[in-house]
Amino acid sequence: MEPKALVKAMVEFSSKTLLLSRRVGSLYERELKEGSRTKVEELQEKVDKHAEENEAWKKEKEEWEVERKRLATWRVRCLDSEEKLKGRIANLEADYNDIKEKHDGLKGELEDLKSCIIQEHINGFQKGVRQAPFFYENIDGNDVSFDVNKDVVDGVLIDEAESSPEGDGEKEALDADAGSNEVVTEGSEQKEA
């Protein structure tokens, strides 16, 4: 081959190469643009999805924040109520102890008063026994048949322990005392004072 033909072929191939490279370059750019568009669209979908999730998380976070604040205020209220109730319980326990002490004191005082009442009844009975011989001459006040533990039921002198509801219900007459304890109030003479 001749040098002129060689140069001519080189120039021709170089211009064809240039055209071919431009054509390949434009195809490559178009392919990149289309490929990047699809990539951009995919990435944009992911970004949109992430933004939606982020908004949902923000809303949920706000809801949880409101719930946390509400629970915190309830917690404070509960703690305040607990402190108040503990104080009230302590006061009630102190009041209970005071009332219990008063009750125990009153119970002892009641027992003392019962003893005093019983003693006053015994003393009153003894006064009556002492006054009977004074007003009625035929009654002996020192007679052993005058017993505070005996009573007259249906005209018979019986022991109170036998007539109590705790007993067997049978009333036994004391035969020895029945005849000597009849007191006649009508027609008996009184001493003149």
Coordinates of C-alpha atoms in Angstrom, one line a residue:
M1 CA 0.0 0.0 0.0
E2 CA 1.0 3.3 -0.8
P3 CA 1.6 6.0 1.7
K4 CA -1.1 8.3 0.2
A5 CA -3.6 5.5 0.4
L6 CA -2.5 4.7 3.9
V7 CA -2.9 8.3 5.1
K8 CA -6.2 8.5 3.3
A9 CA -7.4 5.3 5.0
M10 CA -6.1 6.6 8.4
V11 CA -8.0 9.9 8.0
E12 CA -11.1 8.1 6.9
F13 CA -10.9 5.7 9.8
S14 CA -10.2 8.4 12.2
S15 CA -13.3 10.4 11.2
K16 CA -15.3 7.2 11.3
T17 CA -13.9 6.5 14.8
L18 CA -14.8 10.0 15.8
L19 CA -18.4 9.6 14.6
L20 CA -18.6 6.2 16.1
S21 CA -17.2 7.4 19.5
R22 CA -19.8 10.3 19.5
R23 CA -22.5 7.9 18.7
V24 CA -21.4 5.4 21.4
G25 CA -21.0 8.4 23.8
S26 CA -24.5 9.7 23.2
L27 CA -25.9 6.2 23.6
Y28 CA -24.0 5.7 26.8
E29 CA -25.2 9.1 28.1
R30 CA -28.8 8.2 27.1
E31 CA -28.5 4.9 28.8
L32 CA -26.9 6.5 31.9
K33 CA -29.7 9.1 32.0
E34 CA -32.4 6.4 31.6
G35 CA -30.7 4.2 34.1
S36 CA -30.1 7.0 36.5
R37 CA -33.7 8.1 36.1
T38 CA -34.9 4.6 37.1
K39 CA -32.4 4.6 39.9
V40 CA -33.4 8.1 40.9
E41 CA -37.1 7.1 40.9
E42 CA -36.3 4.0 43.0
L43 CA -34.3 6.1 45.4
Q44 CA -37.0 8.8 45.4
E45 CA -39.6 6.1 46.3
K46 CA -37.3 4.9 49.1
V47 CA -36.9 8.5 50.3
D48 CA -40.7 9.1 50.2
K49 CA -41.3 5.8 52.1
H50 CA -38.6 6.8 54.7
A51 CA -40.2 10.2 55.1
E52 CA -43.6 8.6 55.6
E53 CA -42.2 6.2 58.2
N54 CA -40.4 9.1 59.8
E55 CA -43.6 11.1 60.1
A56 CA -45.4 8.1 61.5
W57 CA -42.6 7.7 64.1
K58 CA -42.8 11.4 65.0
K59 CA -46.5 11.1 65.5
E60 CA -46.1 8.0 67.6
K61 CA -43.3 9.6 69.6
E62 CA -45.5 12.6 70.3
E63 CA -48.3 10.3 71.4
W64 CA -45.9 8.4 73.7
E65 CA -44.6 11.7 75.0
V66 CA -48.2 12.9 75.8
E67 CA -48.8 9.5 77.5
R68 CA -45.6 9.6 79.4
K69 CA -46.5 13.1 80.7
R70 CA -50.0 12.0 81.6
L71 CA -48.6 8.9 83.5
A72 CA -45.9 11.1 85.2
T73 CA -48.7 13.4 86.5
W74 CA -50.6 10.4 87.7
R75 CA -47.5 9.0 89.3
V76 CA -47.0 12.3 91.1
R77 CA -50.7 12.3 92.2
C78 CA -50.4 8.7 93.4
L79 CA -47.2 9.4 95.3
D80 CA -48.9 12.5 96.9
S81 CA -52.0 10.4 97.7
E82 CA -49.8 7.7 99.1
E83 CA -48.0 10.2 101.4
K84 CA -51.4 11.7 102.5
L85 CA -52.8 8.2 103.2
K86 CA -49.7 7.2 105.1
G87 CA -50.1 10.2 107.3
R88 CA -53.8 9.5 107.7
I89 CA -53.1 5.9 108.6
A90 CA -50.5 7.1 111.2
N91 CA -53.1 9.5 112.6
L92 CA -55.8 6.8 112.7
E93 CA -53.4 4.3 114.4
A94 CA -52.6 7.0 117.0
D95 CA -56.3 7.7 117.5
Y96 CA -57.0 4.0 117.7
N97 CA -54.3 3.5 120.4
D98 CA -55.8 6.5 122.3
I99 CA -59.3 5.1 122.1
K100 CA -58.1 1.7 123.0
E101 CA -56.4 3.1 126.1
K102 CA -59.5 5.0 127.0
H103 CA -61.6 1.8 126.4
D104 CA -59.3 -0.2 128.6
G105 CA -59.5 2.5 131.3
L106 CA -63.3 2.7 131.0
K107 CA -63.5 -1.1 131.1
G108 CA -61.6 -1.1 134.4
E109 CA -63.7 1.8 135.7
L110 CA -66.8 -0.1 134.7
E111 CA -65.6 -3.2 136.6
D112 CA -64.9 -1.0 139.6
L113 CA -68.4 0.6 139.4
K114 CA -70.0 -2.9 139.1
S115 CA -68.2 -3.9 142.2
C116 CA -69.4 -0.7 143.9
I117 CA -73.0 -1.3 142.9
I118 CA -72.8 -4.9 144.2
Q119 CA -71.4 -3.6 147.4
E120 CA -74.1 -1.0 147.7
H121 CA -76.8 -3.6 147.1
I122 CA -75.2 -5.7 149.9
N123 CA -75.0 -2.7 152.2
G124 CA -78.6 -1.8 151.3
F125 CA -79.7 -5.4 152.1
Q126 CA -77.8 -5.3 155.4
K127 CA -79.5 -2.0 156.2
G128 CA -82.9 -3.5 155.5
V129 CA -82.1 -6.5 157.7
R130 CA -81.0 -4.1 160.5
Q131 CA -84.2 -2.0 160.0
A132 CA -86.5 -5.0 160.0
P133 CA -86.1 -5.7 163.8
F134 CA -86.5 -2.0 164.5
F135 CA -89.8 -1.7 162.7
Y136 CA -91.1 -5.2 163.4
E137 CA -90.6 -6.7 166.8
N138 CA -91.1 -10.3 165.9
I139 CA -88.3 -10.5 163.3
D140 CA -84.7 -11.4 164.4
G141 CA -82.2 -9.5 162.2
N142 CA -79.3 -11.8 163.1
D143 CA -81.1 -14.9 161.8
V144 CA -78.9 -16.9 159.4
S145 CA -81.9 -17.4 157.1
F146 CA -81.4 -13.8 155.9
D147 CA -79.1 -14.6 153.0
V148 CA -78.4 -12.2 150.1
N149 CA -77.9 -15.3 147.8
K150 CA -81.4 -16.6 148.4
D151 CA -84.8 -15.5 146.9
V152 CA -88.5 -16.2 147.4
V153 CA -90.1 -17.8 144.3
D154 CA -93.7 -19.0 144.4
G155 CA -93.7 -18.7 148.1
V156 CA -90.6 -20.8 148.6
L157 CA -87.1 -19.7 149.6
I158 CA -84.6 -21.0 147.1
D159 CA -80.9 -20.5 146.4
E160 CA -80.2 -18.0 143.5
A161 CA -77.6 -20.3 142.0
E162 CA -80.4 -22.9 141.4
S163 CA -82.8 -20.4 139.9
S164 CA -80.3 -18.9 137.4
P165 CA -80.6 -19.6 133.7
E166 CA -77.2 -21.4 133.7
G167 CA -78.5 -24.1 136.0
D168 CA -80.5 -27.1 135.1
G169 CA -83.8 -25.2 135.4
E170 CA -85.0 -27.1 138.5
K171 CA -85.9 -25.1 141.5
E172 CA -85.4 -26.9 144.7
A173 CA -87.0 -25.6 147.8
L174 CA -85.0 -25.3 151.0
D175 CA -87.3 -27.0 153.4
A176 CA -85.5 -26.0 156.5
D177 CA -85.6 -22.3 155.6
A178 CA -89.1 -22.3 154.1
G179 CA -91.1 -22.3 157.3
S180 CA -89.0 -19.9 159.3
N181 CA -88.7 -17.1 156.7
E182 CA -92.3 -16.2 156.2
V183 CA -92.8 -12.6 157.1
V184 CA -96.2 -11.2 158.0
T185 CA -96.4 -7.5 157.2
E186 CA -100.1 -7.0 157.8
G187 CA -101.0 -6.7 161.3
S188 CA -97.5 -6.7 162.6
E189 CA -96.8 -4.0 165.1
Q190 CA -94.3 -1.3 164.5
K191 CA -92.2 0.3 167.1
E192 CA -93.0 3.9 167.7
A193 CA -90.0 6.1 167.2

